[in-house]
Amino acid sequence: MIDTVIFFVSAVIAVGSAVMMISQRNPVLSVLYFIVSLLAQAVLYVQLGALFLGAVLIIVYSGAILVLFLFVIMLLNLRGTEDLGPTGPAVSRASKYLVSVLLLVELVFVIKASFFSAVPVGIVDVAPSEFGSVESVAELLFSNYLYPFELTSILLLAAIVGAVVMAGRLRDTHQEEGETETPTTDVQIKEEV
Amino acid sequence: MLEVVIISSIKVLVVISVVLFGCAYATWLERKVLGHMQHRIGPLYAGPHGLLQPIADAVKLIFKEEIIPDKVERATYALAPMISFIPAVLTFAVVPFGVDGSILGHEVKMVISDLNIGILFVFAITSLGVYGIVLAGWSSGSKYSLMGGIRSSAQMISYEISYGLSIIGVILIAGTLSLTELVTQQGSTSIWFFANWFILKQPLGFLLYVICAVAETNRLPFDLPEAESELVAGYMTEYSSMRFSMFFVSEYANMIAVACVGVTLFLGGWQGPFIDTMPWLAMVWFMAKVIFWMFCYIWLRATFPRFRYDQLMAFGWKVLLPVALFNTMATALAVTLGWL
């Protein structure tokens, strides 16, 4: 009984705040709604008995990635009232509709598949005891999903190297133009406030 | 079922009261210790040795006028102190503070919730605390606050990684994420009661944990988000009265939380001599260790000057992170070869 109540409350919060997130003009509020949605999702994981996945969801997304989002938003001091500039060429304006339609189709397929799947979806009475535990996740990660796992780490490494190279190039051009070396974040903020 | 609910509620009430009382007296300890370290006396007039000073301060803060500047973003401005306060207190839910026993015929576990992923819970919750600071900085509509908030988020991202890696060594050796299990493993019946404390097997991990914990709680020498000589009071510049005191209390609650987790991970938790004959001593040992940790925290503040911003970033990324990675690799190797 109480499980059902908790499930529906957190499911509504998760979906509702996801909708609020994409309908906000203010980027900081968007991030906040994103966090609320993630917390509600973590509650759902915990209800399934997957404590580990719930904790990792919060640590990785709420604890690290969204702090980074907030940092960038605050660094640029975006408040949702900025003029977004002239709209791009017709192709790039059309692309957003194309991507939206693709995502919608994907969503429909996922929902349809879950209705007809053999595995029960929704409130499960008894979750398998091993489901979502540290051991079972680790076992899958290092057996069935070893190659995707290793490939992801290479992808991340490539991204880090790329970011460093781009930052280095930016600094070189600054020096060639005779500017002072890499202004610290504080200096940039002073100019913008 | 009812029994469990009642016992848990009592435990929650007791732990929260002790933590809030501890926060109040941590401020007294801080002022007293700092005072003596700087050849001053510290609070003296309210009660013996100024012991009633925290109560006087609390009353003063409650009755102060609340001033809300015009330019604030109302909703987030009001939420920010709560967002920073709640995670600070939630951490205590998984910290074991004594030997399980029976009180009035009821079996009582001396921990509010013995999660099997306890340490991950702690890290998930503490990582949420930064939003209070960041949102306070952003919603205040003041450049000092904004800069404090930005610094805080950058600092948090930089030190969170080393913070997480610093405890991996302990987890690798212990093979568990449950804080209760970690404390049990550190017990020892020999005369060398500290023989199994993880600080002996993970000295580097302990050092990393201490440094990152100080950075995560924004204390000197890492208190750039509120650096008063440049940013007035950083993210809490525009706050007054009770909202200000919530930030204040959550800073101290965070310090105590970090101390409790550190003691549990590295200093044997409630383990100590004579607990097999007198189980209540466990709580005394735990309290004593936490108070000693808090004393060292204040000692640090009296000793070190504040970092410059670029030094802070360079130290986090170029020193702490490689050392933490090295420690993780070395421990993994040692555990695989069966040395630890």
XYZ file of C-alpha atoms in Angstrom:
533
model
C 0.000 0.000 0.000
C 2.568 2.546 1.144
C 4.904 1.306 -1.602
C 2.259 2.037 -4.220
C 1.734 5.546 -2.850
C 5.472 6.252 -2.845
C 5.782 4.864 -6.373
C 3.051 7.043 -7.833
C 4.123 10.177 -5.968
C 7.748 9.888 -7.109
C 6.754 8.860 -10.637
C 4.537 11.944 -10.961
C 7.278 14.145 -9.533
C 9.841 12.650 -11.924
C 7.736 13.203 -15.042
C 6.300 16.527 -13.883
C 9.661 18.073 -13.118
C 11.064 16.725 -16.403
C 8.291 18.624 -18.191
C 8.997 21.732 -16.109
C 12.673 21.393 -16.967
C 12.167 21.695 -20.712
C 9.499 24.385 -20.428
C 11.583 26.814 -18.355
C 13.214 29.880 -19.863
C 15.449 30.360 -16.871
C 18.366 27.895 -17.234
C 19.120 27.719 -13.502
C 15.542 26.707 -12.734
C 15.810 24.123 -15.524
C 18.807 22.585 -13.794
C 16.911 22.583 -10.491
C 13.947 20.743 -11.994
C 16.393 18.295 -13.567
C 17.822 17.567 -10.103
C 14.336 17.070 -8.620
C 13.522 14.655 -11.437
C 16.737 12.713 -10.785
C 16.016 12.471 -7.071
C 12.544 11.093 -7.813
C 14.107 8.559 -10.200
C 16.568 7.543 -7.486
C 13.595 6.856 -5.203
C 12.181 4.545 -7.889
C 15.491 2.661 -8.094
C 15.548 2.274 -4.316
C 11.999 0.909 -4.420
C 13.193 -1.752 -6.830
C 15.875 -2.705 -4.319
C 18.620 -1.265 -6.517
C 20.194 0.933 -3.827
C 23.520 1.004 -5.618
C 22.051 2.320 -8.887
C 20.072 4.952 -7.001
C 23.173 6.179 -5.180
C 25.259 6.203 -8.359
C 22.554 8.145 -10.199
C 22.710 10.864 -7.549
C 26.512 10.874 -7.220
C 27.204 11.043 -10.953
C 24.363 13.254 -12.197
C 23.278 15.451 -9.312
C 26.657 15.504 -7.639
C 28.961 16.104 -10.570
C 27.434 16.725 -13.986
C 24.734 19.168 -12.928
C 27.135 21.106 -10.719
C 29.191 21.555 -13.868
C 26.069 22.738 -15.762
C 25.321 25.254 -13.007
C 28.922 26.408 -13.036
C 28.811 27.161 -16.758
C 25.395 28.835 -16.539
C 26.558 31.029 -13.696
C 29.866 31.796 -15.364
C 27.984 33.131 -18.388
C 25.430 34.696 -16.008
C 22.436 33.473 -18.048
C 19.080 34.456 -16.583
C 16.713 33.470 -19.371
C 16.146 37.047 -20.522
C 18.965 37.191 -23.062
C 18.353 37.781 -26.735
C 19.340 34.523 -28.365
C 20.584 36.249 -31.520
C 19.437 35.837 -35.120
C 18.036 32.418 -35.984
C 20.247 30.212 -38.134
C 19.689 29.061 -41.697
C 16.524 27.115 -42.561
C 18.311 23.748 -42.416
C 19.421 24.159 -38.813
C 15.988 25.491 -37.817
C 14.374 22.444 -39.391
C 16.788 20.055 -37.689
C 15.224 20.586 -34.269
C 11.840 19.367 -35.562
C 13.519 16.376 -37.174
C 15.318 15.377 -33.969
C 12.134 15.867 -31.924
C 10.163 13.581 -34.227
C 12.925 10.941 -34.075
C 12.933 11.064 -30.270
C 9.143 10.806 -30.183
C 9.217 7.725 -32.424
C 11.869 6.176 -30.192
C 9.771 6.899 -27.097
C 6.693 5.297 -28.659
C 8.709 2.176 -29.478
C 10.099 1.929 -25.955
C 6.660 2.271 -24.370
C 5.149 -0.193 -26.826
C 7.913 -2.725 -26.189
C 7.481 -2.467 -22.444
C 3.743 -3.216 -22.696
C 4.297 -6.486 -24.528
C 7.496 -7.634 -22.846
C 7.741 -10.852 -20.873
C 9.479 -9.103 -17.972
C 6.929 -7.402 -15.713
C 7.037 -3.606 -15.852
C 5.929 -1.188 -13.163
C 5.518 -2.183 -9.541
C 7.291 -5.479 -8.921
C 6.255 -7.262 -5.748
C 9.458 -9.140 -5.107
C 12.638 -7.882 -6.729
C 15.346 -10.518 -7.162
C 17.697 -10.088 -4.224
C 20.748 -9.622 -6.442
C 19.059 -7.006 -8.638
C 21.032 -3.764 -8.787
C 23.522 -4.730 -6.089
C 27.176 -3.760 -6.386
C 28.197 -7.339 -7.154
C 25.645 -7.955 -9.895
C 26.363 -4.626 -11.625
C 30.108 -5.288 -11.471
C 29.645 -8.804 -12.810
C 27.681 -7.573 -15.829
C 30.084 -4.696 -16.393
C 33.133 -6.954 -16.518
C 31.581 -9.819 -18.461
C 28.714 -9.111 -20.896
C 29.401 -5.404 -21.251
C 33.194 -5.406 -21.027
C 33.808 -4.007 -24.525
C 31.234 -1.191 -24.348
C 32.624 -0.331 -20.905
C 36.221 -0.131 -22.112
C 35.185 1.741 -25.263
C 33.381 4.327 -23.152
C 36.526 4.981 -21.164
C 38.476 5.487 -24.400
C 35.774 7.876 -25.601
C 36.026 9.876 -22.383
C 39.819 9.940 -22.634
C 39.549 11.266 -26.201
C 37.158 13.973 -25.003
C 39.567 15.031 -22.243
C 42.512 15.183 -24.653
C 40.382 17.150 -27.122
C 39.380 19.668 -24.477
C 42.988 20.154 -23.399
C 44.147 20.635 -27.004
C 41.413 23.203 -27.676
C 42.201 25.102 -24.479
C 45.893 25.112 -25.390
C 45.165 26.464 -28.878
C 42.997 29.216 -27.398
C 45.790 30.252 -25.075
C 48.303 30.360 -27.940
C 46.126 32.736 -29.974
C 45.626 34.929 -26.910
C 49.371 35.211 -26.483
C 49.946 35.988 -30.150
C 47.479 38.850 -29.933
C 49.497 40.186 -27.023
C 46.800 39.639 -24.454
C 47.591 38.647 -20.922
C 47.772 34.942 -20.301
C 44.523 33.024 -19.481
C 42.340 35.356 -17.486
C 41.114 33.590 -14.381
C 37.416 32.964 -13.973
C 37.127 35.742 -11.424
C 38.345 38.366 -13.866
C 35.855 37.231 -16.499
C 33.013 37.519 -14.041
C 33.933 41.035 -13.071
C 33.637 42.059 -16.693
C 30.236 40.473 -17.077
C 28.485 41.515 -13.875
C 6.197 -2.833 12.677
C 5.025 -0.261 15.209
C 7.964 -1.085 17.436
C 10.419 -0.465 14.588
C 8.779 2.872 13.784
C 8.896 4.017 17.407
C 12.501 2.926 17.955
C 13.615 4.561 14.699
C 11.801 7.801 15.545
C 13.465 7.958 18.953
C 16.864 7.298 17.386
C 16.322 10.029 14.781
C 15.254 12.520 17.462
C 18.232 11.704 19.671
C 20.768 11.869 16.827
C 19.395 15.163 15.462
C 19.379 16.714 18.930
C 22.927 15.613 19.594
C 24.059 16.926 16.200
C 22.397 20.316 16.649
C 23.742 20.581 20.196
C 27.144 19.619 18.793
C 26.872 22.351 16.124
C 26.122 24.973 18.770
C 29.036 23.901 20.914
C 31.341 23.499 17.917
C 31.042 27.284 17.488
C 31.977 27.714 21.146
C 34.905 25.283 20.750
C 36.044 27.108 17.647
C 36.035 30.538 19.272
C 37.648 29.273 22.441
C 40.394 27.244 20.752
C 41.108 29.933 18.162
C 41.208 32.496 20.955
C 43.766 30.623 22.976
C 45.846 29.800 19.898
C 45.977 33.504 19.069
C 46.769 34.598 22.654
C 43.228 35.817 23.309
C 40.661 34.458 25.723
C 37.602 33.930 23.543
C 34.028 34.066 24.901
C 34.105 34.477 28.669
C 31.191 36.385 30.137
C 28.065 34.357 29.299
C 28.254 31.543 31.833
C 31.431 29.856 33.110
C 34.109 29.980 30.383
C 31.474 31.464 28.099
C 29.582 28.173 27.948
C 26.216 29.892 27.483
C 27.505 31.964 24.552
C 26.029 29.637 21.825
C 22.559 29.968 23.405
C 22.888 33.736 23.567
C 23.985 33.777 19.913
C 21.061 31.613 18.846
C 18.559 33.871 20.630
C 20.167 36.938 19.077
C 20.012 35.471 15.552
C 16.351 34.447 15.928
C 15.278 37.926 17.010
C 17.285 39.795 14.386
C 15.430 41.600 11.621
C 15.288 39.700 8.355
C 16.398 41.873 5.464
C 15.701 40.642 1.924
C 17.299 42.704 -0.848
C 15.153 43.817 -3.816
C 17.126 42.033 -6.520
C 16.892 38.475 -5.177
C 15.148 35.626 -7.001
C 12.630 34.939 -4.244
C 11.990 31.193 -4.507
C 15.595 30.020 -4.805
C 16.756 32.621 -2.281
C 14.417 31.138 0.310
C 15.212 27.516 -0.649
C 19.010 27.779 -0.630
C 19.585 27.665 3.168
C 17.311 24.622 3.456
C 19.046 22.849 0.567
C 22.377 23.286 2.295
C 21.030 22.296 5.727
C 19.097 19.091 4.936
C 21.933 17.063 3.302
C 24.245 18.032 6.156
C 21.900 16.406 8.679
C 20.878 13.441 6.485
C 24.448 12.106 6.505
C 24.093 11.007 10.119
C 21.453 8.446 9.141
C 24.066 5.809 8.298
C 26.829 6.514 10.828
C 27.094 3.760 13.480
C 27.753 5.253 16.907
C 27.848 2.349 19.342
C 27.616 -1.374 20.059
C 24.214 -2.886 19.304
C 22.442 -3.745 22.506
C 19.082 -4.073 24.168
C 17.386 -1.202 25.960
C 14.320 -1.998 28.133
C 13.996 -5.383 26.493
C 14.126 -4.088 22.918
C 16.907 -4.968 20.495
C 18.368 -1.649 19.370
C 20.921 -1.155 16.609
C 23.138 1.820 17.309
C 22.712 3.274 13.831
C 19.598 4.818 12.323
C 19.762 2.847 9.093
C 22.296 0.138 8.329
C 22.356 0.512 4.537
C 24.517 -1.975 2.681
C 25.765 0.904 0.498
C 26.219 3.260 3.474
C 29.360 4.990 2.278
C 27.883 5.671 -1.180
C 24.812 7.136 0.505
C 27.087 9.516 2.402
C 28.785 10.635 -0.790
C 25.512 10.993 -2.693
C 24.045 13.166 0.056
C 27.081 15.348 0.669
C 27.392 16.041 -3.050
C 23.941 17.663 -2.909
C 24.994 20.144 -0.231
C 26.841 22.318 -2.748
C 23.573 23.352 -4.411
C 22.628 25.351 -1.335
C 25.770 27.430 -1.650
C 25.621 27.757 -5.431
C 21.946 28.768 -5.460
C 22.450 31.212 -2.606
C 25.189 32.850 -4.648
C 23.130 32.942 -7.808
C 19.812 34.084 -6.369
C 21.158 36.877 -4.170
C 21.584 39.257 -7.108
C 24.919 40.479 -5.786
C 28.283 40.150 -7.485
C 30.059 39.042 -4.321
C 27.530 36.287 -3.747
C 27.661 35.201 -7.387
C 31.447 34.956 -7.270
C 31.250 32.957 -4.049
C 28.786 30.572 -5.670
C 30.892 30.135 -8.804
C 34.025 29.494 -6.780
C 32.153 26.984 -4.683
C 30.924 24.987 -7.671
C 34.363 24.964 -9.306
C 36.010 23.928 -6.052
C 33.441 21.208 -5.492
C 33.937 19.718 -8.972
C 37.711 19.766 -8.563
C 37.870 18.167 -5.117
C 34.920 15.778 -5.380
C 36.934 13.354 -7.552
C 39.877 13.096 -5.173
C 37.424 12.933 -2.264
C 35.708 9.922 -3.816
C 39.002 8.243 -4.730
C 40.460 8.736 -1.250
C 38.072 6.178 0.264
C 38.366 3.609 -2.531
C 41.461 2.170 -0.849
C 39.551 1.402 2.339
C 36.676 -0.127 0.378
C 39.098 -2.317 -1.614
C 40.697 -3.639 1.563
C 37.442 -4.123 3.471
C 35.397 -5.442 0.544
C 32.215 -3.793 1.800
C 30.329 -0.507 1.505
C 28.452 -0.829 4.782
C 29.700 1.491 7.522
C 28.659 -0.942 10.260
C 30.663 -3.716 8.623
C 33.668 -1.361 8.235
C 33.652 -0.615 11.963
C 33.354 -4.300 12.861
C 36.405 -5.097 10.732
C 38.489 -2.522 12.608
C 37.943 -4.145 15.969
C 40.816 -5.785 17.813
C 40.913 -7.640 21.115
C 44.674 -7.376 21.641
C 46.358 -4.742 23.784
C 47.101 -2.804 20.592
C 43.490 -1.757 20.191
C 44.278 0.331 17.121
C 46.040 -2.506 15.269
C 43.256 -2.929 12.715
C 42.366 0.709 12.096
C 42.412 1.472 8.400
C 44.616 4.530 8.912
C 47.542 2.100 9.353
C 46.851 0.387 6.016
C 45.794 3.555 4.194
C 47.904 6.453 5.510
C 47.899 8.180 2.111
C 44.163 7.658 1.724
C 43.636 9.195 5.167
C 45.695 12.251 4.274
C 43.760 12.686 1.017
C 40.464 12.293 2.863
C 41.393 14.973 5.395
C 42.500 17.470 2.742
C 39.460 16.913 0.523
C 37.098 16.966 3.491
C 38.393 20.386 4.522
C 37.940 21.575 0.941
C 34.426 20.114 0.687
C 33.297 21.857 3.850
C 34.746 25.204 2.690
C 36.945 25.669 5.710
C 40.261 27.467 5.836
C 42.607 27.130 3.970
C 39.952 26.310 1.339
C 37.274 28.849 2.279
C 37.375 30.786 -1.000
C 33.568 30.784 -1.439
C 33.288 33.086 1.559
C 36.735 34.713 1.592
C 35.836 37.740 3.723
C 38.811 39.853 2.719
C 37.740 39.889 -0.954
C 34.075 38.809 -1.139
C 32.587 40.318 2.088
C 31.002 36.967 3.078
C 30.763 35.238 -0.304
C 27.575 33.351 -0.995
C 25.905 34.409 2.264
C 26.537 38.132 1.927
C 22.863 38.981 1.378
C 21.466 36.711 4.068
C 20.493 37.775 7.562
C 18.783 36.499 10.680
C 17.590 32.847 10.679
C 18.455 32.205 7.034
C 22.028 33.241 7.726
C 22.152 31.058 10.813
C 20.948 28.058 8.789
C 24.035 28.392 6.588
C 26.086 28.766 9.721
C 24.627 25.653 11.349
C 24.909 23.604 8.165
C 28.607 24.463 7.891
C 29.189 23.062 11.362
C 26.873 20.093 10.767
C 28.896 19.320 7.643
C 32.122 19.485 9.635
C 30.748 17.076 12.227
C 29.432 14.776 9.488
C 32.797 14.687 7.751
C 34.458 14.018 11.114
C 32.044 11.159 11.901
C 32.563 9.535 8.497
C 36.331 9.995 8.702
C 36.450 8.453 12.169
C 34.295 5.551 10.978
C 36.425 4.924 7.901
C 39.936 5.388 9.226
C 39.999 5.618 13.025
C 37.989 2.559 13.972
C 34.593 4.196 14.523
C 33.337 3.348 17.991
C 36.044 0.697 18.529
C 38.353 1.170 21.481
C 39.695 -0.593 24.572
C 37.375 -2.176 27.176
C 34.192 -2.168 25.079
C 33.654 -5.920 25.494
C 33.080 -5.467 29.214
C 31.505 -2.002 29.088
C 29.622 -1.577 25.783
C 28.505 1.959 26.622
C 32.159 3.034 26.351
C 31.810 2.670 22.559
C 29.789 5.885 22.378
C 32.341 7.658 24.537
C 35.200 6.558 22.253
C 33.255 7.663 19.204
C 32.462 11.083 20.695
C 36.060 11.505 21.864
C 37.433 10.755 18.408
C 34.970 13.125 16.720
C 35.758 15.930 19.180
C 39.490 15.397 18.628
C 38.897 15.586 14.858
C 36.959 18.837 15.311
C 39.795 20.219 17.427
C 42.271 19.463 14.613
C 39.892 21.133 12.144
C 40.048 24.334 14.188
C 43.783 23.940 14.633
C 44.127 23.903 10.830
C 42.166 27.141 10.627
C 44.462 28.806 13.138
C 47.575 27.598 11.294
C 47.150 28.071 7.555
C 46.520 31.160 5.404
C 43.948 30.984 2.622
C 44.929 29.602 -0.796
C 44.949 31.854 -3.831
C 42.358 30.767 -6.404
C 44.851 29.463 -8.996
C 46.832 27.656 -6.274
C 43.628 25.967 -5.149
C 42.847 24.708 -8.661
C 46.437 23.651 -9.415
C 46.664 21.787 -6.104
C 43.384 19.967 -6.688
C 44.062 18.860 -10.245
C 47.850 18.537 -10.414
C 48.673 17.174 -6.967
C 45.663 15.609 -5.256
C 44.165 13.838 -8.270
C 47.382 12.055 -9.407
C 48.199 11.090 -5.811
C 44.663 9.755 -5.308
C 44.863 7.752 -8.546
C 48.253 6.375 -7.514
C 46.892 5.382 -4.115
C 43.958 3.592 -5.725
C 46.193 1.679 -8.153
C 48.750 0.774 -5.485
C 46.050 -0.460 -3.104
C 44.376 -2.480 -5.837
C 47.709 -4.098 -6.678
C 48.457 -4.839 -3.026
C 45.016 -6.341 -2.456
C 45.321 -8.493 -5.587
C 48.720 -9.802 -4.483
C 47.368 -10.465 -1.008
C 49.646 -8.051 0.863
C 46.809 -6.266 2.673
